[in-house]
Coordinates of C-alpha atoms in Angstrom, one line a residue:
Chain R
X1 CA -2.8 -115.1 91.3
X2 CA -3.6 -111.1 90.7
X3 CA -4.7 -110.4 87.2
X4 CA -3.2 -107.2 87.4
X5 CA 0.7 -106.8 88.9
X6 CA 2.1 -103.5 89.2
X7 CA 5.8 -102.5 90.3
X8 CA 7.0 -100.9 92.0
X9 CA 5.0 -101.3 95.4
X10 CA 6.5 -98.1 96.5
X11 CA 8.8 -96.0 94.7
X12 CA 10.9 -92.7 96.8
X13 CA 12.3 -90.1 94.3
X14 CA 13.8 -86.8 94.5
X15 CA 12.1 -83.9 92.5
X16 CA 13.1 -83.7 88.7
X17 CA 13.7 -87.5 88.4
X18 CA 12.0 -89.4 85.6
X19 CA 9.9 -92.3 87.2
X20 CA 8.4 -95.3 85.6
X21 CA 5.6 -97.0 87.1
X22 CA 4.9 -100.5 85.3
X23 CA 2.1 -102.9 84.9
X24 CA 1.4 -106.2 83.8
X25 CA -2.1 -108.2 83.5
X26 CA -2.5 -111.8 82.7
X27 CA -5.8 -111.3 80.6
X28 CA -7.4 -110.2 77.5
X29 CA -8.2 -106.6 77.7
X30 CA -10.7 -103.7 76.1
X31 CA -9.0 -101.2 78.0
X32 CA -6.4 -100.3 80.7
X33 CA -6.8 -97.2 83.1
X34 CA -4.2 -95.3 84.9
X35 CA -5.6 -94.1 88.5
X36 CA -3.9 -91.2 90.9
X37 CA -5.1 -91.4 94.3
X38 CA -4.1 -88.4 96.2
X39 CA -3.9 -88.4 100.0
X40 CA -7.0 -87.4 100.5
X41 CA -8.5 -89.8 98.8
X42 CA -10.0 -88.6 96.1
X43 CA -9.5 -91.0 92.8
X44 CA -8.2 -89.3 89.2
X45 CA -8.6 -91.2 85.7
X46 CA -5.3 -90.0 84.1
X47 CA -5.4 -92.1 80.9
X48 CA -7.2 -94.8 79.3
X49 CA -5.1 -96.9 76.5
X50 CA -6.3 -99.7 74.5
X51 CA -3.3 -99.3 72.1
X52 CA -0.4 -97.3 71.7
X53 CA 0.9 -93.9 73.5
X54 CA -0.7 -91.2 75.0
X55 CA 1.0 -88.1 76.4
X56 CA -0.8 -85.2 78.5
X57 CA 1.5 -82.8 80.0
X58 CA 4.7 -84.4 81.6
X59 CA 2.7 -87.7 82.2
X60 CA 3.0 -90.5 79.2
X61 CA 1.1 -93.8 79.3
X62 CA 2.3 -96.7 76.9
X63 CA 1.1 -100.1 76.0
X64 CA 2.2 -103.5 74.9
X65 CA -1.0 -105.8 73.7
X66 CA 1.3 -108.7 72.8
X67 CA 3.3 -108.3 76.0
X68 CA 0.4 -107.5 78.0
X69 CA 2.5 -105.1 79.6
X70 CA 1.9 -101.1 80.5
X71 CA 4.3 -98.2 81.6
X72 CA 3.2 -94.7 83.3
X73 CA 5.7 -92.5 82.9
X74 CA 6.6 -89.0 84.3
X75 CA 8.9 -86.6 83.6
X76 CA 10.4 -83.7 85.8
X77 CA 9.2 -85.3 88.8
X78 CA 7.4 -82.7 91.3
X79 CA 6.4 -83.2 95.2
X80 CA 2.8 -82.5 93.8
X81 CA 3.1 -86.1 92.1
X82 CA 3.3 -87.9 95.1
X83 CA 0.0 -90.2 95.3
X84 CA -0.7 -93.7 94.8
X85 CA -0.9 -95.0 91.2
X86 CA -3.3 -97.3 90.0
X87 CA -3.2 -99.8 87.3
X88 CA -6.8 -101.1 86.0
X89 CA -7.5 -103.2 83.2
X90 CA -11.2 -104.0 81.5
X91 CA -12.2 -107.5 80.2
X92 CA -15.0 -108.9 79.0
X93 CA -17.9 -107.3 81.8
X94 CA -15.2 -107.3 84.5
X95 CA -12.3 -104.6 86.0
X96 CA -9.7 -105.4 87.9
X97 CA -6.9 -103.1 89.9
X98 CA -3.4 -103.3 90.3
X99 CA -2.6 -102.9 94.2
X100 CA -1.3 -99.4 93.4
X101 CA 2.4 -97.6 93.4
X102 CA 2.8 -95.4 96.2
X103 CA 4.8 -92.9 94.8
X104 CA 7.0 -90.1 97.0
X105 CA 8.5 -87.3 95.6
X106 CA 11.1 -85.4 97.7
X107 CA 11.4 -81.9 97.3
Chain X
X1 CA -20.7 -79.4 84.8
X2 CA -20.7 -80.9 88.2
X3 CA -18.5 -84.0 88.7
X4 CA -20.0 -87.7 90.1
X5 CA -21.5 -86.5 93.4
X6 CA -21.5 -88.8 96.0
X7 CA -23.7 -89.0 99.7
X8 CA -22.7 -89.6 102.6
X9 CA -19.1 -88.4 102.6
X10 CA -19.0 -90.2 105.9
X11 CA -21.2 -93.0 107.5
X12 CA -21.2 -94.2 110.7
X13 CA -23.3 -97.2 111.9
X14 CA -23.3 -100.3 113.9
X15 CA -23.5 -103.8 113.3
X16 CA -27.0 -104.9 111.4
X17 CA -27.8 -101.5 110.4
X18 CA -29.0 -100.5 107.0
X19 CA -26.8 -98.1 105.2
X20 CA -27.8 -96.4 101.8
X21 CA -25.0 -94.7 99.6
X22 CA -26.3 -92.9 97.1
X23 CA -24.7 -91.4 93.6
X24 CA -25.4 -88.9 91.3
X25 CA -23.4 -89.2 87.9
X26 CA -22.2 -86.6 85.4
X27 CA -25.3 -85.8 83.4
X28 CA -25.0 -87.7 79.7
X29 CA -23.3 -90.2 80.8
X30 CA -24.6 -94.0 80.2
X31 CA -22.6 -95.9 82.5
X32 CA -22.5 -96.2 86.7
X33 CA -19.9 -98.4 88.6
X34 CA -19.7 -98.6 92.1
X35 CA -16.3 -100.1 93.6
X36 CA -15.3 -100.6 97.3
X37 CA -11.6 -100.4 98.7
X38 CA -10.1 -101.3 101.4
X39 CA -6.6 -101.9 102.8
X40 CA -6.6 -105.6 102.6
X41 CA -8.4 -105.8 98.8
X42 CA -7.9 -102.4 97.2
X43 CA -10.1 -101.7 94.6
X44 CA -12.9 -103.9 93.7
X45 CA -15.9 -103.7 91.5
X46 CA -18.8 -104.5 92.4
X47 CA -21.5 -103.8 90.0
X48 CA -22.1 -101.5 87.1
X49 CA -25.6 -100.6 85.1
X50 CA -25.7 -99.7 81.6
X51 CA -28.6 -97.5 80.5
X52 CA -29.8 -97.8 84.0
X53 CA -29.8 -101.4 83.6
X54 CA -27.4 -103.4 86.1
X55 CA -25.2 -105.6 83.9
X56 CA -22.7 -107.3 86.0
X57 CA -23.4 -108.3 89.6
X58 CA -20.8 -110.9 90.3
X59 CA -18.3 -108.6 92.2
X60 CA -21.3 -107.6 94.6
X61 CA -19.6 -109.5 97.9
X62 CA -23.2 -111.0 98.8
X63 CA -26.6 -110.7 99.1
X64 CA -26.6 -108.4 101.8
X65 CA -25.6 -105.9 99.5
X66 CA -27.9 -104.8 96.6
X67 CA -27.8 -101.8 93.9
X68 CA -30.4 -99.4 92.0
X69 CA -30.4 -97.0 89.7
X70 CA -34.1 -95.8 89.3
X71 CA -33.3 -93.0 86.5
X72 CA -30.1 -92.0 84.8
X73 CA -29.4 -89.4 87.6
X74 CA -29.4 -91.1 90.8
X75 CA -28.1 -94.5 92.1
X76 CA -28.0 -96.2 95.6
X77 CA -26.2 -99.1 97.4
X78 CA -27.7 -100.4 100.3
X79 CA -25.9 -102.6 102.7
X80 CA -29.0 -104.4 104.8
X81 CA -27.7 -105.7 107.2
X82 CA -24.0 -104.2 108.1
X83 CA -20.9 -105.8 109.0
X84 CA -17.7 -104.6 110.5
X85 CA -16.2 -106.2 107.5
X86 CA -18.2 -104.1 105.3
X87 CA -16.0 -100.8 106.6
X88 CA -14.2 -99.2 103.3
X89 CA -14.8 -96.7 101.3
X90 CA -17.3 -96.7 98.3
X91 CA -16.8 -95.0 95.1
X92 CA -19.1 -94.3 92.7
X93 CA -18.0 -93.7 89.2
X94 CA -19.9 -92.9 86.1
X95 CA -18.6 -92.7 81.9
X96 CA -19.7 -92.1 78.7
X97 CA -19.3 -95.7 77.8
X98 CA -19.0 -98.5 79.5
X99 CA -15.6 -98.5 77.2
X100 CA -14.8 -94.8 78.1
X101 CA -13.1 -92.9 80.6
X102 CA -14.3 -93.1 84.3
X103 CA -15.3 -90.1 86.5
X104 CA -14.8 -90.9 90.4
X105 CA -16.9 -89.3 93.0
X106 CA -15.4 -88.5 96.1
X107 CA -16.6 -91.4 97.9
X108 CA -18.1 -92.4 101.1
X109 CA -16.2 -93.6 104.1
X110 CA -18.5 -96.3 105.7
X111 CA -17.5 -97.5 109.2
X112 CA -19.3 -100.2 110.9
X113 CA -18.9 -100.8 114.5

């Protein structure tokens, strides 16, 4: 069993839609990342909750403790958005991922 | 400041070669994780110093791999020897805190044949 389950696996949406990306983990955490993987490759650290909301631009991160549950939000969808989105959670001297939302937004 | 900067981009090798990655993190920071993906896995970590000092080894697949990190500027990975099932990419990532927010390099794209 994976620690860390996102949904969905893949998620097609036309621009200006609100999407919601979720993720759950099965395991005490310190802290739980939100990762966009573009393309190309290259890895971004868009948020890092260990309680709470955090908002930064038209992107907003939540989390549940009790529910062991998160949600990455984003509002006004653009084409620019479309990437894979990574759920990651810390515990004790470990990290484990989410197997990613691969996210399309159409123009 | 210059982000995590990571060596080779690319690698290229065959089977029972030894292949060093190599990392420099963003200056000031305290932490160093190296992860590999691949399509069947994802992400995974494999080890991560503290203070230069490696803390957690368990995710490290086996004893062909094995990580450094001399000074607080430079780290390497060495594979010794490579497998075809060692192909994936390798990030390097360093923090402020093992607690804080992670800075990715770019990675390095290692294909064994």
């Amino acid at each position: 069993k994976n620690e860390v389950e996102q949904s969905p696996q893949n998620l097609t949406a036309q621009e200006g839609e609100f999407i919601t990306i979720n993720c759950s983990y099965s395991v005490g955490i310190s802290a739980l990342h939100w990762l966009q993987q573009h393309p190309g490759g290259g890895i971004v650290s868009l948020f890092m909750l260990s309680s709470g909301k955090k908002k930064h631009g038209r992107l907003i991160a939540t989390i549940n403790i009790q529910e062991k549950h998160s949600s990455l939000h984003i509002t006004a969808s653009h084409p620019r958005d479309s990437a894979v989105y990574i759920c990651a959670v810390r515990y004790n001297n470990d990290m484990r991922f989410g197997a990613g939302t691969r996210l399309t937004v159409k123009p | 400041d210059a982000g995590v900067i990571q060596s080779p981009r690319h690698e290229v090798t065959e089977m029972g070669q030894e292949v060093t990655l190599r990392c420099k993190p963003i200056s000031g920071h305290n932490s160093l994780f190296w992860y590999r993906q691949t399509m069947m896995r994802g992400l995974e970590l494999l080890i991560y110093f503290n203070n230069n000092v490696p803390i957690d080894d368990s995710g490290m697949p086996e004893d062909r791999f094995s990580a450094k990190m001399p000074n607080a500027s430079f780290s390497t990975l060495k594979i010794q020897p490579s497998e075809p099932r060692d192909s994936a990419v390798y990030f390097c990532a360093s923090s402020p805190l093992f607690t804080g927010e992670l800075f990715f390099g770019e990675g390095s794209r290692l294909t064994v044949l």
